[in-house]
C-alpha atoms as a printed R data frame, in Angstrom:
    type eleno elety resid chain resno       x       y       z
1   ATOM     1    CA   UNK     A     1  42.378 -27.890 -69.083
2   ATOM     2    CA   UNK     A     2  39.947 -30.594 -69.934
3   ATOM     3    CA   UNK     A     3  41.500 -32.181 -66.582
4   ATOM     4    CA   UNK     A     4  40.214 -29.412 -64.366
5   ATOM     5    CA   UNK     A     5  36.971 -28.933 -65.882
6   ATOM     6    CA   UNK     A     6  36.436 -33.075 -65.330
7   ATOM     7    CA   UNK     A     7  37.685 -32.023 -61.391
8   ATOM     8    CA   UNK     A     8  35.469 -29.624 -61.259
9   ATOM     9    CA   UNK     A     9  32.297 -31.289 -62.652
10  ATOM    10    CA   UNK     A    10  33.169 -34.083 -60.054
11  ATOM    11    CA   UNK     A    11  33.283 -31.503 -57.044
12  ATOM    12    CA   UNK     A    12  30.026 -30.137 -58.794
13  ATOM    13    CA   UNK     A    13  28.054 -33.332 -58.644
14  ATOM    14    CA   UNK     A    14  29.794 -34.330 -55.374
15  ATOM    15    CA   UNK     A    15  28.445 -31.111 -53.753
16  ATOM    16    CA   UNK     A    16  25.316 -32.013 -55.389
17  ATOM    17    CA   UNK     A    17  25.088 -35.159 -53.929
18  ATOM    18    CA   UNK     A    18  25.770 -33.404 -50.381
19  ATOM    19    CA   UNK     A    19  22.814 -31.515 -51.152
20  ATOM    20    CA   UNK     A    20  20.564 -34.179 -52.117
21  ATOM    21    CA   UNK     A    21  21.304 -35.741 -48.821
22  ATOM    22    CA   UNK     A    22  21.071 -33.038 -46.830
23  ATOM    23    CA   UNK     A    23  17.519 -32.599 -48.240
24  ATOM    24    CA   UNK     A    24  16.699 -35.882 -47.523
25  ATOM    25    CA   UNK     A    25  17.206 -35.247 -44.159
26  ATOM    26    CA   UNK     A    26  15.527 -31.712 -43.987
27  ATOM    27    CA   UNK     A    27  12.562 -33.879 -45.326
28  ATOM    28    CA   UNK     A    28  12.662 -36.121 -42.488
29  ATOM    29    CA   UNK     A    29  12.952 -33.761 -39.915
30  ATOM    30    CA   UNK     A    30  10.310 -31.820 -41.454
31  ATOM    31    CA   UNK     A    31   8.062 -35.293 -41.096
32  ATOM    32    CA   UNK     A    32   9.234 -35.379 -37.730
33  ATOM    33    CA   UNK     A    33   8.129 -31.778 -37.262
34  ATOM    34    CA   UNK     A    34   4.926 -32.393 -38.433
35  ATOM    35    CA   UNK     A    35   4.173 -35.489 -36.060
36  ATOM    36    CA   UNK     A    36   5.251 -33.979 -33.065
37  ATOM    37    CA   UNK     A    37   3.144 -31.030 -34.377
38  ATOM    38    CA   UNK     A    38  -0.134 -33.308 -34.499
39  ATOM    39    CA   UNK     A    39   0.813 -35.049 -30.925
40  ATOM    40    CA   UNK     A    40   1.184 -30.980 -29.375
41  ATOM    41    CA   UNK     A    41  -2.223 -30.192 -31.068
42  ATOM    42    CA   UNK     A    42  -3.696 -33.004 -29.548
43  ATOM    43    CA   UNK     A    43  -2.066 -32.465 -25.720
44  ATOM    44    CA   UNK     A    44  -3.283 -28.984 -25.958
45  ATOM    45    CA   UNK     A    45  -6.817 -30.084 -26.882
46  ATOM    46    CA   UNK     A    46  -6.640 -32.334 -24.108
47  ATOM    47    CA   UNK     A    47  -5.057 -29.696 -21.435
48  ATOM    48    CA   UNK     A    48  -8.190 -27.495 -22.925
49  ATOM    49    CA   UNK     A    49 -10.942 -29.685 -22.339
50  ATOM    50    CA   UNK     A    50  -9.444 -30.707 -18.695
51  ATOM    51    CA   UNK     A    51  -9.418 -26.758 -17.822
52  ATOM    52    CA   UNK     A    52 -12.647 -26.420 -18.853
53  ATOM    53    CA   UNK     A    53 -13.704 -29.422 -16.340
54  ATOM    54    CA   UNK     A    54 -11.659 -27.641 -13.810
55  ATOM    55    CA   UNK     A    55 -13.619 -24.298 -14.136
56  ATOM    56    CA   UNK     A    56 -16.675 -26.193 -13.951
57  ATOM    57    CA   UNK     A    57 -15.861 -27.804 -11.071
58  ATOM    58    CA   UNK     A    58 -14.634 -24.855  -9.548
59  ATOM    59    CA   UNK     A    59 -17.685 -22.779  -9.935
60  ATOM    60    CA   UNK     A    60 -19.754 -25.601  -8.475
61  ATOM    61    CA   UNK     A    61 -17.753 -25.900  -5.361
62  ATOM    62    CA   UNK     A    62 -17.566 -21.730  -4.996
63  ATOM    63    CA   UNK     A    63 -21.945 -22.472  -5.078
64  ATOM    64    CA   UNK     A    64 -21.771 -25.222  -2.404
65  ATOM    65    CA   UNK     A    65 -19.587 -23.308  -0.474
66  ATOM    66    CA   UNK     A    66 -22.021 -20.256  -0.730
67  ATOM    67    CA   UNK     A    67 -24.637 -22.059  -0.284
68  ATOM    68    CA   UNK     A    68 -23.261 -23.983   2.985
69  ATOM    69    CA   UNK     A    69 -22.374 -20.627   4.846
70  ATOM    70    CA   UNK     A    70 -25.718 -19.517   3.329
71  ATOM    71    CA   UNK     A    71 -27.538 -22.189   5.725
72  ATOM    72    CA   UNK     A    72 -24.808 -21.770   8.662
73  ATOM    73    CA   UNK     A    73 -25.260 -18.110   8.687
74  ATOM    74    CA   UNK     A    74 -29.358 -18.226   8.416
75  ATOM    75    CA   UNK     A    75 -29.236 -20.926  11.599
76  ATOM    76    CA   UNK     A    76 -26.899 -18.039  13.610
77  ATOM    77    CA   UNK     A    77 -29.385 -15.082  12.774
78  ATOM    78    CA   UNK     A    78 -32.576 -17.768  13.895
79  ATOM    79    CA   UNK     A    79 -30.505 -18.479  17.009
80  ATOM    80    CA   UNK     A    80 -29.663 -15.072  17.852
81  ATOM    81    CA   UNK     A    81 -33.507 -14.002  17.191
82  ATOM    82    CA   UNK     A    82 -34.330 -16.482  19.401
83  ATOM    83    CA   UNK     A    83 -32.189 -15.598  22.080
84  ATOM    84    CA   UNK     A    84 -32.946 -11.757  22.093
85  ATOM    85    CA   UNK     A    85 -37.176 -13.185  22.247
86  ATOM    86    CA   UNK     A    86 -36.235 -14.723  24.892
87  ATOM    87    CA   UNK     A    87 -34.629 -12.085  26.745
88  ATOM    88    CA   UNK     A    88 -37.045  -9.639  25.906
89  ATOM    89    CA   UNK     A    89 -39.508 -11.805  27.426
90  ATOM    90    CA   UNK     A    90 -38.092 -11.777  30.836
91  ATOM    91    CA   UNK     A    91 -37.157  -8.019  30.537
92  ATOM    92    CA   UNK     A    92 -40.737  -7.468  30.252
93  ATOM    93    CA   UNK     A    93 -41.503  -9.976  33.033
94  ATOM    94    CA   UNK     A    94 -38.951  -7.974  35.148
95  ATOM    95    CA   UNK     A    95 -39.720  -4.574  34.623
96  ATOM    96    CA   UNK     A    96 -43.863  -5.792  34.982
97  ATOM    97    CA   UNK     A    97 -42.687  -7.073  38.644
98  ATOM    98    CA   UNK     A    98 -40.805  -4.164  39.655
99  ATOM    99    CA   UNK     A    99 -43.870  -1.896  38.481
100 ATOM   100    CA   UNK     A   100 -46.110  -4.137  40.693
């Protein structure tokens, strides 16, 4: 009897030891957790900050852009104005040379 408690004290502390070492190795993979934890804060910080430039720069070109058919559409109206002046002009000179 005293043999099988001594077997089973051994299996005991054997299973222990399994335990102990699995733990060890739980810790370390927890460690390992934790760093790649930091590194994925830190990349998504980064991918933030580089949206944030994108938006910017987005919204800036979306202004030029506005701004540049702004002036190209302003220079079609001036030219247009210009062209119906000019044809009223020689409307009027016409229609003054047929009243004549």
């Amino acid at each position: 009897m005293e043999k099988q408690i001594l077997e089973i004290l051994k299996e005991l502390q054997s299973g222990i030891k399994e335990l102990q070492t699995d733990m060890k190795e739980v810790k370390t993979d927890l460690v390992e957790v934790k760093t790649d934890m930091v590194e994925v804060k830190s990349d998504i910080r980064e991918i933030k900050g580089t949206v944030n430039r994108i938006e910017t720069a987005q919204a800036e070109d979306v202004v030029g852009i506005l701004k540049m058919t702004k002036k190209k559409t302003d220079f079609e109206v001036d030219y247009i104005n210009n062209r119906l002046t000019e044809m009223d002009k020689r409307l009027f000179n016409v229609e003054k040379r047929i009243e004549n």
